[in-house]
Short mmCIF file of C-alpha atoms and ligand atoms in Angstrom, two decimals:
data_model
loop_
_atom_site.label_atom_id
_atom_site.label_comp_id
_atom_site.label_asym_id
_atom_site.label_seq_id
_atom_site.Cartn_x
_atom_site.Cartn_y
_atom_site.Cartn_z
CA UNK A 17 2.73 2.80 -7.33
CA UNK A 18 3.64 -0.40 -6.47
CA UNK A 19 1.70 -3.88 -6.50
CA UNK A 20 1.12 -7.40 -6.64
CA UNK A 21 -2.21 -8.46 -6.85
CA UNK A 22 -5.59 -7.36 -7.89
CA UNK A 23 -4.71 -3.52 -7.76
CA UNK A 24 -8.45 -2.10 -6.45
CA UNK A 25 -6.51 -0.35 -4.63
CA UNK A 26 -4.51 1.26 -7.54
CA UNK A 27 -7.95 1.41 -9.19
CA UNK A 28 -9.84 3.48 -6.69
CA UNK A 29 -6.64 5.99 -6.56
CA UNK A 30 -6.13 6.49 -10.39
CA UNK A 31 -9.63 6.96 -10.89
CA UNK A 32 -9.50 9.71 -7.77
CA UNK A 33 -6.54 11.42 -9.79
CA UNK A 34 -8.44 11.22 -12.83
CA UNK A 35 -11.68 13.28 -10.82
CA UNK A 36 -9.19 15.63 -10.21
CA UNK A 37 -9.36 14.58 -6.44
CA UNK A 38 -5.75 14.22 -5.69
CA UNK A 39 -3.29 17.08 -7.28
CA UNK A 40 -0.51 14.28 -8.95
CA UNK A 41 0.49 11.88 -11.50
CA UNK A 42 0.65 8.38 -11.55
CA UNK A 43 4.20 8.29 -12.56
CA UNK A 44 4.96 5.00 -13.04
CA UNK A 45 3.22 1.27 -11.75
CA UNK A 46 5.30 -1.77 -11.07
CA UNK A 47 5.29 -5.48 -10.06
CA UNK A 48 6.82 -8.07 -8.93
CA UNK A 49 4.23 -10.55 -10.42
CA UNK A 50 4.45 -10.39 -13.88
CA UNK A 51 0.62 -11.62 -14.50
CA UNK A 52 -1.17 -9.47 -12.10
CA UNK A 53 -4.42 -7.32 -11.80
CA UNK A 54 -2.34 -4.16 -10.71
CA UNK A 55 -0.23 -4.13 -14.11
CA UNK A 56 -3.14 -4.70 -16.55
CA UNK A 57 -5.05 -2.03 -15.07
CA UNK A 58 -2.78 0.65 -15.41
CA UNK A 59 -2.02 -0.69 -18.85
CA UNK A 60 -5.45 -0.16 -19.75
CA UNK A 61 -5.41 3.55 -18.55
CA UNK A 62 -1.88 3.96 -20.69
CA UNK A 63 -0.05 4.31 -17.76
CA UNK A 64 3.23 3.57 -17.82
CA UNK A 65 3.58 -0.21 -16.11
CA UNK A 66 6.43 -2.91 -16.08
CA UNK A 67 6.88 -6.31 -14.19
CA UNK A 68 10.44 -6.45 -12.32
CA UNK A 69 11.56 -10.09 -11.62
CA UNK A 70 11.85 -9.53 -7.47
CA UNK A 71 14.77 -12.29 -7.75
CA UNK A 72 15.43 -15.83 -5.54
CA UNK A 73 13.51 -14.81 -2.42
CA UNK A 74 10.02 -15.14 -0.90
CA UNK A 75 9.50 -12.46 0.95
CA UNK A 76 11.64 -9.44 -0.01
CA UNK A 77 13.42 -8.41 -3.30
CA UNK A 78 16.78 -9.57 -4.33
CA UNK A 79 19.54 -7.47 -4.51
CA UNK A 80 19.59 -6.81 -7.84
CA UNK A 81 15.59 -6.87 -8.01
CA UNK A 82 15.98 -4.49 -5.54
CA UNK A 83 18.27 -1.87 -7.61
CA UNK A 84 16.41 -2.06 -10.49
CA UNK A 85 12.94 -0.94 -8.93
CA UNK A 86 15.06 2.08 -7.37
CA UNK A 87 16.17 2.83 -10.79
CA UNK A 88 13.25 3.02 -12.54
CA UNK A 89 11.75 4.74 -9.38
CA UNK A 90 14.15 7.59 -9.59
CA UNK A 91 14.33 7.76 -13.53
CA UNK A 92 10.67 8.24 -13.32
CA UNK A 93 10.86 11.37 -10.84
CA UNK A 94 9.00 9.74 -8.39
CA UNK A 95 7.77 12.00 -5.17
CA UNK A 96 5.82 9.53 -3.25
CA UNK A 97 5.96 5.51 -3.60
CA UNK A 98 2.06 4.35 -2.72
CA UNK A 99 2.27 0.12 -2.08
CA UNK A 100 -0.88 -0.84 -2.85
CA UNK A 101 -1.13 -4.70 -1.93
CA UNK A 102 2.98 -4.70 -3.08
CA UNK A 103 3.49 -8.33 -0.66
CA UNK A 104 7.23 -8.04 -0.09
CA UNK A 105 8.74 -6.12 2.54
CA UNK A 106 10.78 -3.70 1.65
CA UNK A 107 14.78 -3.35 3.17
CA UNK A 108 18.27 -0.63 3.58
CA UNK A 109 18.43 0.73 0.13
CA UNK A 110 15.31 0.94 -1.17
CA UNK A 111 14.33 2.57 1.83
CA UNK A 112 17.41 4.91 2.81
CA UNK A 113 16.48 5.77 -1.20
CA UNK A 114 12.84 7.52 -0.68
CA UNK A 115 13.12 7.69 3.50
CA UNK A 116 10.05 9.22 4.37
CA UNK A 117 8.47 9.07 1.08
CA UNK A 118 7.41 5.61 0.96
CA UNK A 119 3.22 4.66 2.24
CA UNK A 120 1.22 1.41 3.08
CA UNK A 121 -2.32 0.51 3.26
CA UNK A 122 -2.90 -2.43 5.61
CA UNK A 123 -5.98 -4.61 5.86
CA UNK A 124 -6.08 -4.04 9.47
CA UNK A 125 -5.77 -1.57 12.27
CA UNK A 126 -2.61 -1.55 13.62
CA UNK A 127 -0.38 -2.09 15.45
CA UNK A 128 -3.06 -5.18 15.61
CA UNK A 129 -2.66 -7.70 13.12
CA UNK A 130 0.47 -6.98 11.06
CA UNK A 131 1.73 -9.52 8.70
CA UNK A 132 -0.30 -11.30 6.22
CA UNK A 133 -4.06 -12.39 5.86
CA UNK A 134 -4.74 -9.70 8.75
CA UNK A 135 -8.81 -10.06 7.89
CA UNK A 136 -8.68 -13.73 9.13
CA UNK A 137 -6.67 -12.91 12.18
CA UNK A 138 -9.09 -10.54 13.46
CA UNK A 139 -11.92 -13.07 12.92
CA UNK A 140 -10.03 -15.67 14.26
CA UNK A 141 -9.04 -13.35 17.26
CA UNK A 142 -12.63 -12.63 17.50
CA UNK A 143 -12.40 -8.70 17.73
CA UNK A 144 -15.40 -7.01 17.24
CA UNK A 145 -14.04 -4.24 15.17
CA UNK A 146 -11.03 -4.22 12.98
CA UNK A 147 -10.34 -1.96 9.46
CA UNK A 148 -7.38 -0.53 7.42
CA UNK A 149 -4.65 1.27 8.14
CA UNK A 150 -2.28 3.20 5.97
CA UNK A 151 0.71 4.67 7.38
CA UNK A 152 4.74 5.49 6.54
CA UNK A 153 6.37 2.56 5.67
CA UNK A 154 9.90 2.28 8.01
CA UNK A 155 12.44 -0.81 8.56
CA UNK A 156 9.76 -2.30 10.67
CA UNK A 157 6.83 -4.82 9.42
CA UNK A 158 3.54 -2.60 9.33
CA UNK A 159 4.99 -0.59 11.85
CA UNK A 160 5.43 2.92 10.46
CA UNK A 161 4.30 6.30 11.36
CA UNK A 162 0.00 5.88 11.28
CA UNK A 163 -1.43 8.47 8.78
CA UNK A 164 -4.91 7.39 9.14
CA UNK A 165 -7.43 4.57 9.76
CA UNK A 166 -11.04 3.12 8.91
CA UNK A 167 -12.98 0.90 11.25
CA UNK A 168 -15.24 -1.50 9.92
CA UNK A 169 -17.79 -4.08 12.12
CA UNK A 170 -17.14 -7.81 12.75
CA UNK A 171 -20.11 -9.33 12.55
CA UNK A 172 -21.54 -12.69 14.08
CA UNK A 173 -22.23 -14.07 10.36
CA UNK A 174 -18.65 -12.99 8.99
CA UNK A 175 -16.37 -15.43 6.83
CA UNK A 176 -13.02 -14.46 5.98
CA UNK A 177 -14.39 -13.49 2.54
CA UNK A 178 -17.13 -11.11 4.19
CA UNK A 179 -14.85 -9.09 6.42
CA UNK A 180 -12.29 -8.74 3.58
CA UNK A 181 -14.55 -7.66 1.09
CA UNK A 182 -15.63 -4.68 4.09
CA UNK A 183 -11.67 -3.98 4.80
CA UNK A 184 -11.04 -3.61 0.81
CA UNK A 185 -14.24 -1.28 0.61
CA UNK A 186 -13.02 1.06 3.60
CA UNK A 187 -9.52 1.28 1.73
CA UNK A 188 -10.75 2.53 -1.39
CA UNK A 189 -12.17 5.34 0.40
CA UNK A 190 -9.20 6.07 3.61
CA UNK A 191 -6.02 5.44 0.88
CA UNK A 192 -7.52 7.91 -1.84
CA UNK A 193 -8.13 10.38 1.07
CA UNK A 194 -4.42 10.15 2.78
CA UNK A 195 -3.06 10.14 -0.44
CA UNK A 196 -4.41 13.47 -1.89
CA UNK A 197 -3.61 14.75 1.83
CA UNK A 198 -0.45 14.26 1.28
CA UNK A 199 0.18 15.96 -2.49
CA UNK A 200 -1.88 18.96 -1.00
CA UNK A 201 0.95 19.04 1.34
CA UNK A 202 -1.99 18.89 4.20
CA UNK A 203 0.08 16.33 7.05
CA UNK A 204 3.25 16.74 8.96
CA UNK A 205 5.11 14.11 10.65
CA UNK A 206 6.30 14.94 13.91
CA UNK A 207 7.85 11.65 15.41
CA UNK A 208 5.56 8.90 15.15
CA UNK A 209 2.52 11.38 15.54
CA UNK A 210 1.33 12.22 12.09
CA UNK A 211 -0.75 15.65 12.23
CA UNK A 212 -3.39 16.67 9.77
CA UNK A 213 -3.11 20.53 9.21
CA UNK A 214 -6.65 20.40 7.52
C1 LIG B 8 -5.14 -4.87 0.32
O1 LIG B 8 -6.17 -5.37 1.13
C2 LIG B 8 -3.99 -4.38 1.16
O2 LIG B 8 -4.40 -3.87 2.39
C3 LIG B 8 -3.20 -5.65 1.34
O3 LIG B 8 -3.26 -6.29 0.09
C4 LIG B 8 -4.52 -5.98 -0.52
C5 LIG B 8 -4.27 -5.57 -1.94
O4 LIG B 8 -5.47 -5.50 -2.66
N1 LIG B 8 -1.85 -5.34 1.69
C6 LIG B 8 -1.18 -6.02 2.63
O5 LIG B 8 -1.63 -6.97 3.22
C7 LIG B 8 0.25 -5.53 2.86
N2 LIG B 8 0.76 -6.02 4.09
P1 LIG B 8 -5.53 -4.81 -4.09
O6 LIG B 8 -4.42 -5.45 -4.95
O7 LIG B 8 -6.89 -5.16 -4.61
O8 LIG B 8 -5.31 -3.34 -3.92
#
């Protein structure tokens, strides 16, 4: 898994392997901030967890940055790469490495609202309904292959803090879900149509 904030995210999947919920191991979790929530939690359930320095740019990884996660991706026999809250987006090699194998969850539902601080977007927007999203990640910027997706209410009285507090609550239940689909080998991908066999 890969992070780099908070990690509730991470949290409410580890603890669904650990119920036994979804059939895999948490192979490996890893960061591009050195300091965050994501790392220290899987530190504390003696997972295996290491910060990556993601190099001289903002937004994305470096190239070197960018060969060492792949490394220590493949060395740990990695089958699926969950981002959970991971803020850079990902490019060529690191993709063309796990193509296919590689899933989001996204504070919003999409294709509405990609990009960052999606929450506040929506309320700015003044939709009436937004939620998460998780989906394949592709070359595109939250614009993969939609796995599945979790509405939550705007309401009138809604701050930025509200509504994102809902979002993160609907995630910990859809990315859990998706993700043990997935290891059961329950979805196919058929274009940008992703079917559920189950
Ligand atoms: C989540 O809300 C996730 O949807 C968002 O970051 C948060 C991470 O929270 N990801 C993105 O915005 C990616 N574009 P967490 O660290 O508590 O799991």
């Amino acid at each position: 898994m890969l992070g780099s904030g908070k990690g509730s995210n991470f949290v409410a999947i580890a603890d669904a392997v650990a119920a036994g919920k979804i059939p895999a191991q948490i192979a490996i979790v890893l960061s591009d901030v050195e300091n965050s929530g994501i790392l220290a939690h899987a530190r504390e359930r003696n997972l295996p967890a290491q910060f990556i320095p993601p190099g001289k740019f903002r937004t994305k990884l470096d190239e070197d940055a960018e060969r060492a996660f792949v490394k220590a991706l493949q060395d740990a026999k990695v089958d699926l790469i969950v981002l959970a809250g991971f803020m850079r987006v990902l490019k060529g090699d690191f993709l063309r490495a796990f193509e296919g194998r590689i899933v989001n969850v996204h504070p919003s539902l999409l294709p509405s609202f990609p990009g960052l601080e999606s929450w506040k977007q929506a309320l700015d927007h003044g939709v009436k309904v937004t939620g998460c999203t998780v989906h394949f990640v592709d070359a595109g910027i939250d614009a993969g292959a939609i796995i599945d997706q979790q509405t939550v209410p705007v309401l009138d009285n809604d701050t930025a803090e509200s509504l994102h507090q809902r979002i993160h609550a609907a995630e910990h239940e859809l990315y859990p879900k998706c993700v043990a689909a997935i290891a059961r080998g329950e979805i196919a991908v058929q274009g940008r149509k992703v079917i559920w066999k189950k």
